XYZ file of C-alpha atoms in Angstrom:
627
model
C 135.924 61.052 -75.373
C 132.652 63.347 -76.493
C 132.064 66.179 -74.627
C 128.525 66.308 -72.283
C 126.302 68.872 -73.508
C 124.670 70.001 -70.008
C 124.546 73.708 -69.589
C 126.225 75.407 -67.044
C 122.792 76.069 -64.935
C 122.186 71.895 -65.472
C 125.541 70.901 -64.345
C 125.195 73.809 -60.904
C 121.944 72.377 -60.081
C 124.041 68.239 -60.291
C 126.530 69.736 -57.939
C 123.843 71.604 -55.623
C 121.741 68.536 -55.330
C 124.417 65.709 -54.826
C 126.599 68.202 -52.529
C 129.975 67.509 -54.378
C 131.109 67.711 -57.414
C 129.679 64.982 -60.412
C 132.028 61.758 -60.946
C 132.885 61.120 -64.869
C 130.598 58.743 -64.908
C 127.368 60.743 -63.723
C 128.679 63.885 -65.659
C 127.931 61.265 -68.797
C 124.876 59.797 -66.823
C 123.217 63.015 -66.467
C 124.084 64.306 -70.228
C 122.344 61.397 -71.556
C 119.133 61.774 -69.374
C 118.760 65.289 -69.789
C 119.094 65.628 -73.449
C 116.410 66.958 -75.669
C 116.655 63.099 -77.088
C 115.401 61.682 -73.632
C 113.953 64.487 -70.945
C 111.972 66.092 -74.346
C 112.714 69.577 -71.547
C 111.858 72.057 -74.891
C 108.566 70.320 -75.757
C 107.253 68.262 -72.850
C 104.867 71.515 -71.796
C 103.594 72.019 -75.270
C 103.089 68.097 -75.759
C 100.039 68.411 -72.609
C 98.153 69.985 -75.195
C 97.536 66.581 -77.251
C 94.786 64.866 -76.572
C 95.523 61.299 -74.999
C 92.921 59.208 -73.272
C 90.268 57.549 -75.542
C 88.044 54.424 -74.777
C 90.431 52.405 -77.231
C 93.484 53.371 -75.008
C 94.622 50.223 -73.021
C 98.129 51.645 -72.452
C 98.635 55.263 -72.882
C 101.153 57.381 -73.273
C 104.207 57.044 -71.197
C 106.034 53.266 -71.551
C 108.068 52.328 -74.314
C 104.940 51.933 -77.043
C 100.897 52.668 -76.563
C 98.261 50.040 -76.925
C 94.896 50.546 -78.568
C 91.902 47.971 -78.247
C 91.876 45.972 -81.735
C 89.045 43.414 -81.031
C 88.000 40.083 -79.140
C 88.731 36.538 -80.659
C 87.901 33.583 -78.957
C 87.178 35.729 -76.026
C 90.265 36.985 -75.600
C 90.713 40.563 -76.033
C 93.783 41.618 -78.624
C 95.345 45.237 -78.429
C 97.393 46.590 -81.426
C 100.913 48.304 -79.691
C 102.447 51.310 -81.764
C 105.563 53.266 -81.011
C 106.835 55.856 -83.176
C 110.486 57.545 -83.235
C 113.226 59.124 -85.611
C 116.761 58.591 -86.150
C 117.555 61.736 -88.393
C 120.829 62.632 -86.949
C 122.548 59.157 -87.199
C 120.610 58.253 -90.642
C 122.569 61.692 -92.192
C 126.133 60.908 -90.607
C 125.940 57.051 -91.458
C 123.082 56.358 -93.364
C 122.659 52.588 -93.708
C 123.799 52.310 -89.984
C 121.705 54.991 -89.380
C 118.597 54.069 -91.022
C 118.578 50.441 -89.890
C 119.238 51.269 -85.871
C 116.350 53.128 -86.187
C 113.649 50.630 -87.636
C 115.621 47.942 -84.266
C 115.376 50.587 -81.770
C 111.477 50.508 -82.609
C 110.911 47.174 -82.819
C 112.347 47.011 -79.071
C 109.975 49.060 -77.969
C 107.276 46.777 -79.566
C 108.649 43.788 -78.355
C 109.105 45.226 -74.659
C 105.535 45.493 -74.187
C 105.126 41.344 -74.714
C 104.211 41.998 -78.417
C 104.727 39.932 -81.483
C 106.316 42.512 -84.034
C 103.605 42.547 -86.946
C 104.695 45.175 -88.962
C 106.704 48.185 -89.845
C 106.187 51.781 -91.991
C 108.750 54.508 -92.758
C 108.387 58.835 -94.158
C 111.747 59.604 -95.178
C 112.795 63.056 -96.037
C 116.009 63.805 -98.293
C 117.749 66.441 -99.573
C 117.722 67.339 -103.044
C 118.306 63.930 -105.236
C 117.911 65.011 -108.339
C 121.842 64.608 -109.285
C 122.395 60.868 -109.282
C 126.077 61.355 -107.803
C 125.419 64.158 -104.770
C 125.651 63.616 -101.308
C 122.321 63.813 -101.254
C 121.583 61.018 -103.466
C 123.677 59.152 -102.033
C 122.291 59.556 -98.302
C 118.794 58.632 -99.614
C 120.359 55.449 -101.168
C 121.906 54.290 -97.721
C 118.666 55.146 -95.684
C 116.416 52.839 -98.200
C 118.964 50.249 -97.711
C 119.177 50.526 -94.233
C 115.405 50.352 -93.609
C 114.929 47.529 -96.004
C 117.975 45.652 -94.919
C 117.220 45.562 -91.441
C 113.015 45.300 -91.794
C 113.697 42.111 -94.196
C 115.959 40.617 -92.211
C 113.676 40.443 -88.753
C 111.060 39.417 -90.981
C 108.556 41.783 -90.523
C 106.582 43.788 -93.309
C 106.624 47.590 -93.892
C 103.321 48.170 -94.510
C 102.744 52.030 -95.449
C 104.662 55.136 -96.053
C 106.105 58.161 -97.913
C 109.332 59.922 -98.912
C 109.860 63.203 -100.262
C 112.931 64.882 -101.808
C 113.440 68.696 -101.099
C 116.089 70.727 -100.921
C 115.802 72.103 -97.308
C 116.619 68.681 -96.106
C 119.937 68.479 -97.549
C 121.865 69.222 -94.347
C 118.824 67.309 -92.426
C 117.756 64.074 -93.718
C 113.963 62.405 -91.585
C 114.129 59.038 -90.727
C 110.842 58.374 -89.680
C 109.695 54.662 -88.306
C 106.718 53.108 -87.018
C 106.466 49.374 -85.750
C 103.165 47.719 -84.867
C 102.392 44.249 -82.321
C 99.595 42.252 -81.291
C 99.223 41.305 -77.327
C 96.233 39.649 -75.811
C 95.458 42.853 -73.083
C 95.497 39.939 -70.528
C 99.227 39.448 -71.095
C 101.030 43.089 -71.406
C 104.009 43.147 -69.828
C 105.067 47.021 -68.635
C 107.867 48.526 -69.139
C 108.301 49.402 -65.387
C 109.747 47.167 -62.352
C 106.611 45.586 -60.810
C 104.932 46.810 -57.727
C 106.830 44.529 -54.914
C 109.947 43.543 -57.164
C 112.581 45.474 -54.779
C 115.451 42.529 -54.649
C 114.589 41.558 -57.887
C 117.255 40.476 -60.957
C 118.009 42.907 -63.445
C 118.760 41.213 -66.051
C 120.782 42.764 -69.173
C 120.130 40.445 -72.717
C 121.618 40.779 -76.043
C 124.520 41.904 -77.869
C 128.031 42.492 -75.783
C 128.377 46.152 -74.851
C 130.836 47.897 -76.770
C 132.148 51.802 -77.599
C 129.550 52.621 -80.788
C 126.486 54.840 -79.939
C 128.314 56.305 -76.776
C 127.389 60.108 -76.583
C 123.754 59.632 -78.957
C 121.913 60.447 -76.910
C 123.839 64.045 -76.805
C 124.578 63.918 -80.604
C 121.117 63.834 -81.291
C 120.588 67.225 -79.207
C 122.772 69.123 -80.784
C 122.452 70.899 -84.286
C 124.843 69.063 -86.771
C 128.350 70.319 -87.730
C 129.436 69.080 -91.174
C 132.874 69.530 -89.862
C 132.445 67.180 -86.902
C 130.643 64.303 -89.040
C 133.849 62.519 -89.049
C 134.129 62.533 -85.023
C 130.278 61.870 -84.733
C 130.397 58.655 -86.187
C 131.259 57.238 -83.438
C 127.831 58.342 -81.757
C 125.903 56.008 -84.509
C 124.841 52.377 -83.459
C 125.712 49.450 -85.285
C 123.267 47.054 -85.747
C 122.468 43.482 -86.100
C 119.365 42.129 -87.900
C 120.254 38.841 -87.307
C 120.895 38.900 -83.790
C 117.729 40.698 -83.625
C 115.691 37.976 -85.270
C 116.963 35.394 -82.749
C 116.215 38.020 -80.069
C 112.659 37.969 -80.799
C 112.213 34.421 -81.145
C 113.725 33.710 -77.448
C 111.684 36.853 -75.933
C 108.180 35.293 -77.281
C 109.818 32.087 -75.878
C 110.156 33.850 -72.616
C 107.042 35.253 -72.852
C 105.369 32.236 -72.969
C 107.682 30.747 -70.351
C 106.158 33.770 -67.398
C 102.329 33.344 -68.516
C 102.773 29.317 -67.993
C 104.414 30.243 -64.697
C 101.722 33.258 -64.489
C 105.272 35.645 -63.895
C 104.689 38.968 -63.545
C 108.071 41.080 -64.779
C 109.126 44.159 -66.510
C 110.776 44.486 -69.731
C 112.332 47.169 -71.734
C 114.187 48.505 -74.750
C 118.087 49.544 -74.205
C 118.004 52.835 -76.037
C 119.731 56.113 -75.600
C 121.421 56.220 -72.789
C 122.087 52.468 -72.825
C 122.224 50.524 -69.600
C 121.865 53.429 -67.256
C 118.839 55.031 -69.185
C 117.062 52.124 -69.479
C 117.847 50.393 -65.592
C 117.137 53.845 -64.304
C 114.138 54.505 -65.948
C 112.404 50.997 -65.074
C 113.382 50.927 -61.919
C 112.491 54.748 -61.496
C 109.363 54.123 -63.213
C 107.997 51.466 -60.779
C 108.888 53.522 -57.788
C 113.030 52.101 -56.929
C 116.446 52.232 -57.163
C 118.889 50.219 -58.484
C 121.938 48.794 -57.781
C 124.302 47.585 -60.986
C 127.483 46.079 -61.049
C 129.569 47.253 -64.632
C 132.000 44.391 -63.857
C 129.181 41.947 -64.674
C 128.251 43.512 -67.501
C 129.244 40.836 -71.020
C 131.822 43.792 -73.081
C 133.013 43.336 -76.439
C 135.989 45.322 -75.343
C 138.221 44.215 -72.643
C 139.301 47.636 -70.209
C 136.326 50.170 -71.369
C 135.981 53.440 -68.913
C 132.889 52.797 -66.454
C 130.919 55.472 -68.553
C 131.241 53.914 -71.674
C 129.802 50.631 -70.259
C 127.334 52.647 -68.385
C 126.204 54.574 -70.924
C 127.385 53.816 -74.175
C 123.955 52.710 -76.925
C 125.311 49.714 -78.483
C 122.497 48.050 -80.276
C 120.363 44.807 -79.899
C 119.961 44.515 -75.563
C 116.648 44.454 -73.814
C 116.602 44.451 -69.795
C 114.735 42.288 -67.574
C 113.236 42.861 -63.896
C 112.752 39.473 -62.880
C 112.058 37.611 -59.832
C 115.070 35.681 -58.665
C 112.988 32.109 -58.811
C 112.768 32.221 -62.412
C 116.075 33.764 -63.621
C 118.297 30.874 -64.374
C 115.162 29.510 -66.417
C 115.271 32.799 -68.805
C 118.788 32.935 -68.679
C 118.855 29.313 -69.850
C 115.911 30.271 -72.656
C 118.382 33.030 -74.120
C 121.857 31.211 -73.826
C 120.966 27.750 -74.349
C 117.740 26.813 -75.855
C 118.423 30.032 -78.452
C 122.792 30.154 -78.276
C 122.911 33.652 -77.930
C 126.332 33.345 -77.382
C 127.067 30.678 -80.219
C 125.054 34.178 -82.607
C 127.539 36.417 -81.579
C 130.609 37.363 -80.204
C 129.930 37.314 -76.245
C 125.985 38.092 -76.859
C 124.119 36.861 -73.495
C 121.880 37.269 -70.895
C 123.079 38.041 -67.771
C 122.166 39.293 -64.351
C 123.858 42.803 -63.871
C 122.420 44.037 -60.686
C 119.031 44.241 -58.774
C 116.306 46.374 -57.858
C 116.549 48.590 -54.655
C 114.287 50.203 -52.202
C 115.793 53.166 -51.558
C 115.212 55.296 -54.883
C 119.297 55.662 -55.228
C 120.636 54.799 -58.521
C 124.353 52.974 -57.766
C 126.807 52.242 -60.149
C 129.998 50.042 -59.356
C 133.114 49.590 -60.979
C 135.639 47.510 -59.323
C 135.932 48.536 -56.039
C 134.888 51.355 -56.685
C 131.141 53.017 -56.631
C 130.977 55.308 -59.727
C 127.481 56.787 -59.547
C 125.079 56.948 -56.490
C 122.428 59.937 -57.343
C 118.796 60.258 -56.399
C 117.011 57.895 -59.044
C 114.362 61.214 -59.586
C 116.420 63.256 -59.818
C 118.664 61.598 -62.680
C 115.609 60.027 -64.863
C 113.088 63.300 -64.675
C 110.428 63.299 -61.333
C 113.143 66.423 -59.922
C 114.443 67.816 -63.087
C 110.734 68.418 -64.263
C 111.227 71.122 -61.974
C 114.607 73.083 -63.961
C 113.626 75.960 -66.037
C 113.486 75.186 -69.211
C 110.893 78.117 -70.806
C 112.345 79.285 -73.804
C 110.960 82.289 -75.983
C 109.225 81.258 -79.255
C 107.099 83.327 -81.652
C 103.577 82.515 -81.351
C 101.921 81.464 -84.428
C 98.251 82.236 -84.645
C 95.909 80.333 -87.304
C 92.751 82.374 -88.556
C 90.043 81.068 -91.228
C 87.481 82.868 -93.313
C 85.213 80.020 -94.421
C 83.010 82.710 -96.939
C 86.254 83.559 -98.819
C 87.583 80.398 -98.775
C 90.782 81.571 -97.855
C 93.323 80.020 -95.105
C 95.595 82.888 -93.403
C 98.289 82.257 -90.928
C 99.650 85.320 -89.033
C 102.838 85.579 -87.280
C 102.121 87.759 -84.145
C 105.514 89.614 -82.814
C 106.897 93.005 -83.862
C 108.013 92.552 -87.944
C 104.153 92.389 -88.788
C 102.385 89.447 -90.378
C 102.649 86.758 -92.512
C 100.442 85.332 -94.719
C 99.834 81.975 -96.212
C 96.533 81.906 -98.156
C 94.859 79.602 -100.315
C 92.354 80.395 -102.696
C 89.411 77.587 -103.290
C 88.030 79.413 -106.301
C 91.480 79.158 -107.953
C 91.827 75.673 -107.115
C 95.362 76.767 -105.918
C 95.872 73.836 -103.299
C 99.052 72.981 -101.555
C 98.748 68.947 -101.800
C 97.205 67.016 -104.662
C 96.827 63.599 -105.800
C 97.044 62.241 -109.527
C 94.268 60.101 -110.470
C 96.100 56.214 -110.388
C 96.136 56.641 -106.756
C 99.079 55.183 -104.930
C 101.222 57.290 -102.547
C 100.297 61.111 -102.449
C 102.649 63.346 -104.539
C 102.760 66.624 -103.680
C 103.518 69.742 -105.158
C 106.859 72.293 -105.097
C 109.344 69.056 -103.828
C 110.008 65.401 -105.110
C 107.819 62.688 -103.358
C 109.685 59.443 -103.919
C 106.884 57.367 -102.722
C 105.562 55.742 -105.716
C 106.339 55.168 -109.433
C 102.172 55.464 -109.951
C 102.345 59.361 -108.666
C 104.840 60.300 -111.591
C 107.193 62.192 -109.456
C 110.920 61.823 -109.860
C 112.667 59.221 -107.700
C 116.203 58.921 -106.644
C 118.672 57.054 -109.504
C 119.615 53.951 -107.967
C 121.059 50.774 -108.679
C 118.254 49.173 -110.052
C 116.000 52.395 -110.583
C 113.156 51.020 -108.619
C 110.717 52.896 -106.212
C 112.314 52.957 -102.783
C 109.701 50.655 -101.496
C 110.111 47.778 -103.862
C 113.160 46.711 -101.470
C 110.967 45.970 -98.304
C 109.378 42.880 -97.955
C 105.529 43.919 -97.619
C 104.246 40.978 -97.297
C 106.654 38.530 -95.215
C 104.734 36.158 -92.073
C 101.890 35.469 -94.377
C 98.585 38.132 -92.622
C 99.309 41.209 -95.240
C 95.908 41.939 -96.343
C 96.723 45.192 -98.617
C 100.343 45.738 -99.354
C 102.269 48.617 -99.405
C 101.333 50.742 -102.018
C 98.294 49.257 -103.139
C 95.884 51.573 -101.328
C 96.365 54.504 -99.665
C 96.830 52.552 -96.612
C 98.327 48.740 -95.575
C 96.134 46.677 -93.691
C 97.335 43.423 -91.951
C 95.251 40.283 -90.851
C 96.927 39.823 -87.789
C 95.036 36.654 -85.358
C 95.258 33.386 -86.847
C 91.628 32.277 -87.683
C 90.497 35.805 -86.890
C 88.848 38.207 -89.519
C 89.690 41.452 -87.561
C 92.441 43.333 -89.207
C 94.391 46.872 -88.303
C 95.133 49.204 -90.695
C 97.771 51.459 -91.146
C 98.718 54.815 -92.911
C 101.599 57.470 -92.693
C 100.921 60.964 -93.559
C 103.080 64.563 -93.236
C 103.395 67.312 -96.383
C 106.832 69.462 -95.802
C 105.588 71.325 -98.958
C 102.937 73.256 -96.113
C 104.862 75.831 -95.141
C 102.847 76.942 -91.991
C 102.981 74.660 -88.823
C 99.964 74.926 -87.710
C 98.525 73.661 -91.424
C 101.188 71.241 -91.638
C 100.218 69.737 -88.100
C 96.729 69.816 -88.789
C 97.066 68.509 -92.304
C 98.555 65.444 -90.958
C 96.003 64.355 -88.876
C 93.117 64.652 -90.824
C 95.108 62.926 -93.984
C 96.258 59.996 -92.208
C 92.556 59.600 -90.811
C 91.541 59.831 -94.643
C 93.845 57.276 -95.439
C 92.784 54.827 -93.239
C 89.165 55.835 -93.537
C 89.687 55.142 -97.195
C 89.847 51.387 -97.194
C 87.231 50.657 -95.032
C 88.927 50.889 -91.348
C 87.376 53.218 -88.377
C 90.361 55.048 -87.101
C 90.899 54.608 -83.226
C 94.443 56.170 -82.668
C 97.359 58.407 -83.852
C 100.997 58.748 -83.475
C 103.076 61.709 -84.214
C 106.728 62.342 -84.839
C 107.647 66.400 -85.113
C 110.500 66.965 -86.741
C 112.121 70.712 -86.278
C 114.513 73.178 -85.541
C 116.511 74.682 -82.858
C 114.658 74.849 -79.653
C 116.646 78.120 -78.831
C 115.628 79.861 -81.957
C 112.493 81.593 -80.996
C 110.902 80.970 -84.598
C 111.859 77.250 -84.957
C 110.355 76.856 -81.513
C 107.030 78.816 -82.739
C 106.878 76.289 -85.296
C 106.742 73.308 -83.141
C 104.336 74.486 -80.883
C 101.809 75.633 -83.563
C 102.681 72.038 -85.292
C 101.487 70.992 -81.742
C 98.112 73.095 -81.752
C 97.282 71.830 -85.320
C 97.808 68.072 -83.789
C 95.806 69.231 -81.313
C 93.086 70.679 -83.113
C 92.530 67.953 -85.342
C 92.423 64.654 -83.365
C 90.639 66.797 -80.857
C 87.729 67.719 -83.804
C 87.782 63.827 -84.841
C 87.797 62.592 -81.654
C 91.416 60.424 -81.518
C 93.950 60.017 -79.326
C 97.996 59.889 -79.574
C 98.984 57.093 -77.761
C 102.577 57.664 -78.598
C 105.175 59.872 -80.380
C 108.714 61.238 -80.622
C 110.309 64.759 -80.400
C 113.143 65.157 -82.893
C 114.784 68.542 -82.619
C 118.010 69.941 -83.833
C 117.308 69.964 -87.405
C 119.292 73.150 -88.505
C 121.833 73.485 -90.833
C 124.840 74.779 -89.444
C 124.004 78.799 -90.700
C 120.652 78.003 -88.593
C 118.635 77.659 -91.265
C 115.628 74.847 -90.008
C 114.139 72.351 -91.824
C 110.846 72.478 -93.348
C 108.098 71.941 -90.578
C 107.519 68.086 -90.519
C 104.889 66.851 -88.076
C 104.340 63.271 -89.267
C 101.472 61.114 -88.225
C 100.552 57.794 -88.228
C 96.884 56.448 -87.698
C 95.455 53.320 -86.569
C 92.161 51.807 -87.820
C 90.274 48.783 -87.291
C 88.477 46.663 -89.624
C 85.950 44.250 -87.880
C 85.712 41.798 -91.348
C 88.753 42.061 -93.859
C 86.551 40.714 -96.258
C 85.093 44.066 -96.317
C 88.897 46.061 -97.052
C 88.204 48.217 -99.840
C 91.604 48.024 -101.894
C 93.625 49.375 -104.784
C 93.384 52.808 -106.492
C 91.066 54.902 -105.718
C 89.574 57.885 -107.547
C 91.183 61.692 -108.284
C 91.094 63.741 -105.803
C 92.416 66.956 -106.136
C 92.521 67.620 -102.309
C 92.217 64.918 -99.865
C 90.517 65.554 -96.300
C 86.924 67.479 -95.084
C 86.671 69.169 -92.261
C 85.600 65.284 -90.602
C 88.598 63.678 -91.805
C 87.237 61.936 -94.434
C 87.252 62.233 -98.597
C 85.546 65.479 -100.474
C-alpha cells in the first residue's frame, strides 16, 4: 500500500479541521487532492500572472479544457476546445503505458466538454539516444509507441509537434500532449454539477475499477527514485484504446440524446484521484456535496480496500451528473445500444451515488461511512488558504536593444549570471535549416523530422518518430504533420473555416525567462506562418523541485516570459498543466521546458499557405511573426 505524501503541517491542519483523526480512506483522499499533480499549491500564485480573458474565450480557464471562438456556419457558432497536460513521470517508469494514458487522459478532457475529439499533437523530451541499446533509447522507443498506439487507435490525427534528445532528460523523460474538439457554443456541456441538480444521479461510465494508477496522483509529486521504479509501477494506468473508441462513440450518442431532450448535465474526465477527485470536484465545483456508495461501484477485483476503489486512477471512466428522468435512457445508450459490458470485462455505466446539498463529501463502504469531510475543504476553496510560499531565486531579464545583446541576471548573494547573445556574431540559440519541416535546434538532438538533418533515435524501422501517427485519419486534415510548420484541420462538414495548430518549446535556452518567452512568440510564428490569425495559447511547464529555491526561480521566470509575450501579442491561455518533480535523484533539474501550444484560425482553407518555407536563421520578431 503507497505511502500518502501530505506533510506533517497538511495532515495537522486534516485533523484540526475534521476534529478527529483522518480515516484510511481520507488520509488517501486528501493525498490525492493536495498533490502538486492536482491543488498545483507551488505554482497556482505565480500562474495569476498569465494573461486569460480574450474576446475569443468562450470557456476559460478552470474546467477540464478551454474553448476559443472558431467561427459561425450555418449560423451556428463553433468553438475549438484545447486542453493540455503531461504524463512525464509514468511515460519514464512504463513508457508505452505511460505515453498512451497520457494522450486518453486528454482526450477525456476534450470529450467532457461535449466535444468531438478532432485532433491530437505531442513535444517529447528524451534522454540521450544516441546509443541504440540504452535505457534511454529504449524509453523514447516506448513513448512513440505509446502515443501512436493509442492516438491511431481512437482514430484521431496528431497534427503537430516536436521531440528533442538531450542528455539532462535522461532521468526525466516530457511527455507532452495536446487534444483539440469542435462544439457548437450553444451545446457545451460543463464540467460542473448544474445549478439546481442537488438529488441528481452520479453516474460513473467506463472501464471496471481496478488497483493500477492508485497513488498517481502522489507519484507524480514526488521526485523519482530509480530504486523505487519497480514499486512505482503500480502508480501507472493501463489503458485501453479500444474501449476508448467505443467510449466516444456512445458519449456523442449521449450527447445528442440531452440536446433532443434539451438536458442540461455535467460531465467530466476520471483523472488523478479517480472517483473521489473527479465526484468531488464536480460536485464541489457547482456549489454541493456528494454522497457515493463504493459498493455500487462495477470492480475488476472482487474485495479491494475502500481507498483503492475510492481513489485508485484506473483508466477509461467519465462521470455523469444527471437528472434522475433521463438516467436509465443513458445507462441504456452505454450498456446496450454500445455493449460496454460485451467490450470489456465488467465495463458499464452505472449510478454510484447522487448529488447533495449540504457541501459534505460522503463515502460508504458497507455499513460503514468511510469519508465525510467538508467538500471545500478536500477539493481546494479552504486549502487555498494553507501556506504554501516557498523561497525561490528571483530571476530578472534585462535587454540592451543598441548592443544587441540579451542578459539574464540571477539576483541573490553568489553574484550574476549571464546569458548573452550577440546579433553581430550571428551566435543564436535556435535555428532552422532551409527545407523547413520541424525546427532543429542547436547543442541537443531534435528528433522531429528527417528534413532538419538531426539524428533520430535507431528504431525498428529507422523512421522519424512521427511517421507512426496517423495524421490524417477522419478525412478534414488540411496540412499534415510535418508539412508546414504547423497542422491545420478542416473541421465542419461543408464549412471552409479551419483551426490551426503548432507546438513550440527549445530546452537548448538555458534561461527561463527566454525559454518561456521564446515559446510563445514561436508557436505564434508557426501558426502565423501558414496563413492562420492566432487567437489562443496553452502552456505546459515542465521543471524541478518546488523546494529547491533555484528550480522554483526557474518556473516562475518561465511564468513571466509566458507572461510577457502573450501579454505583448495580445493572447490568452485558456488552459495548461503544471508538471513538477523533474529532478534526478542527486537534485539535479531538468532543462527549463515551458511548452506552448497556439491556436489559429483560418476563415478560407483555400487560402492555407503550406509546405516548406524559406531559411530562417532565427524565427520570431518582437510581434511574433517571421524576420
Amino acid at each position: 500500500m503507497p505511502a500518502v505524501n501530505l506533510r506533517p503541517d497538511e495532515i495537522e491542519r486534516i485533523r484540526t479541521a475534521l476534529g478527529r483523526e483522518p480515516s484510511t480512506v481520507e488520509l488517501h483522499a486528501f493525498d490525492a487532492q493536495w498533490s502538486e499533480h492536482c491543488s498545483y499549491k507551488s505554482s497556482r500564485h505565480f500562474l495569476k500572472r498569465l494573461p486569460v480573458t480574450g474576446e475569443n474565450v468562450v470557456v476559460g480557464v478552470g474546467q477540464d479544457a478551454g474553448i476559443v471562438h472558431l467561427g459561425t456556419h450555418d449560423g451556428e457558432r463553433y468553438g475549438i476546445v484545447i486542453a493540455h497536460e503531461s504524463h512525464n513521470h509514468p511515460s519514464q517508469v512504463v513508457p508505452f503505458e505511460g505515453a498512451a494514458t497520457g494522450v486518453g487522459g486528454i482526450v477525456r478532457d476534450v470529450l467532457c466538454m461535449g466535444a468531438e475529439v478532432i485532433g491530437l499533437a505531442d513535444a517529447l523530451r528524451f534522454g540521450d539516444t544516441s546509443d541504440p541499446r540504452s535505457l534511454q533509447s529504449s524509453i523514447a522507443e516506448g513513448i512513440v509507441e505509446g502515443v501512436a498506439a493509442y492516438g491511431n487507435a481512437i482514430g484521431v490525427p496528431n497534427i503537430a509537434g516536436d521531440a528533442y534528445a538531450l542528455p539532462g532528460f535522461d532521468d526525466n523523460c516530457l511527455v507532452n500532449v495536446i487534444a483539440m474538439g469542435i462544439v457548437k457554443e450553444s451545446e457545451i456541456i460543463n464540467s460542473y454539477a448544474p445549478r439546481g441538480s442537488a438529488g441528481w444521479d452520479l453516474v460513473l461510465v467506463g472501464k471496471a475499477t481496478d488497483p493500477s494508477g492508485f497513488g498517481g496522483a502522489s507519484f507524480s509529486s514526488v521526485a523519482l527514485d530509480a530504486d523505487d521504479a519497480e514499486a512505482n509501477k503500480g502508480a501507472v494506468q493501463v489503458p485501453d484504446p479500444f474501449l476508448k473508441n467505443v467510449l466516444m462513440r456512445a458519449s456523442y450518442r449521449v450527447f445528442a440524446y440531452l440536446r433532443e431532450n434539451n438536458v442540461t448535465a455535467g460531465f467530466k474526465d476520471l483523472g488523478a484521484g479517480g472517483i473521489m477527485g473527479c465526484s468531488a470536484e464536480i460536485c464541489s465545483a457547482g456549489g454541493y456535496g456528494a454522497i457515493i456508495d463504493l459498493d455500487d461501484v462495477n470492480v475488476a477485483v472482487e474485495g479491494m480496500p475502500p481507498e483503492v476503489i475510492a481513489v485508485g486512477e484506473t483508466q477509461e471512466r467519465l462521470i455523469w451528473v444527471l437528472p434522475p428522468h433521463v438516467t436509465a435512457d443513458v445507462l441504456r445508450i452505454y450498456n446496450e445500444e454500445f455493449t460496454l459490458p460485451e467490450i470489456a470485462r465488467h465495463a458499464c455505466a452505472v449510478v454510484i451515488g447522487c448529488v447533495s446539498n449540504d457541501k459534505r463529501y460522503v463515502l460508504r463502504h458497507g455499513r460503514d461511512i468511510v469519508m465525510d469531510v467538508d467538500i471545500d475543504f478536500l477539493t481546494g476553496t479552504i486549502r487555498d488558504e494553507l501556506p504554501y510560499d516557498r523561497p525561490s531565486t528571483t530571476l530578472r531579464y534585462a535587454r540592451d536593444d543598441t548592443k544587441g545583446t540579451l542578459r539574464y541576471a540571477r539576483d541573490d548573494t553568489k553574484g550574476t549570471l549571464r546569458y548573452a547573445r550577440d546579433d553581430t556574431k550571428g551566435t543564436l540559440p535556435y535555428a532552422r535549416d532551409d527545407k523547413g519541416g520541424d525546427s532543429a535546434a542547436g547543442g541537443g538532438e531534435n528528433l522531429s523530422s528527417r528534413a532538419s538533418g538531426a539524428k533520430r533515435p535507431e528504431s525498428r524501422d529507422d523512421s522519424p518518430h512521427w511517421e507512426r501517427y496517423d495524421t490524417s485519419v477522419r478525412g478534414c486534415t488540411v496540412l499534415a504533420r510535418n508539412v508546414a510548420e504547423a497542422g491545420v484541420l478542416a473541421p465542419i462538414p461543408g464549412s471552409r473555416l479551419g483551426v490551426a495548430l503548432a507546438v513550440a518549446g527549445d530546452p537548448t535556452i538555458t534561461d527561463a525567462y527566454a525559454a518561456g518567452e521564446f515559446a510563445v512568440r514561436e508557436a505564434v510564428r508557426k501558426v502565423r506562418s501558414v496563413g492562420a490569425r492566432p487567437i489562443a495559447l496553452t502552456d505546459c511547464l515542465n521543471f524541478g523541485n518546488p523546494n529547491n529555491p533555484e528550480h522554483l526561480g526557474q518556473l516562475v521566470a518561465a511564468i513571466d516570459g509566458l507572461a510577457a509575450a502573450a501579454t505583448e501579442l495580445g493572447l490568452p491561455f485558456v488552459s495548461g498543466n503544471v508538471s513538477l518533480y523533474n529532478a534526478d535523484a542527486s537534485g539535479n533539474a531538468i532543462p527549463p521546458s515551458p511548452i506552448v501550444a497556439c491556436v489559429g484560425v483560418i476563415d478560407d482553407v483555400a487560402m492555407v499557405v503550406g509546405g516548406p518555407s524559406t531559411s530562417l536563421r532565427y524565427a520570431g520578431d518582437d510581434k511574433g511573426g517571421a524576420r
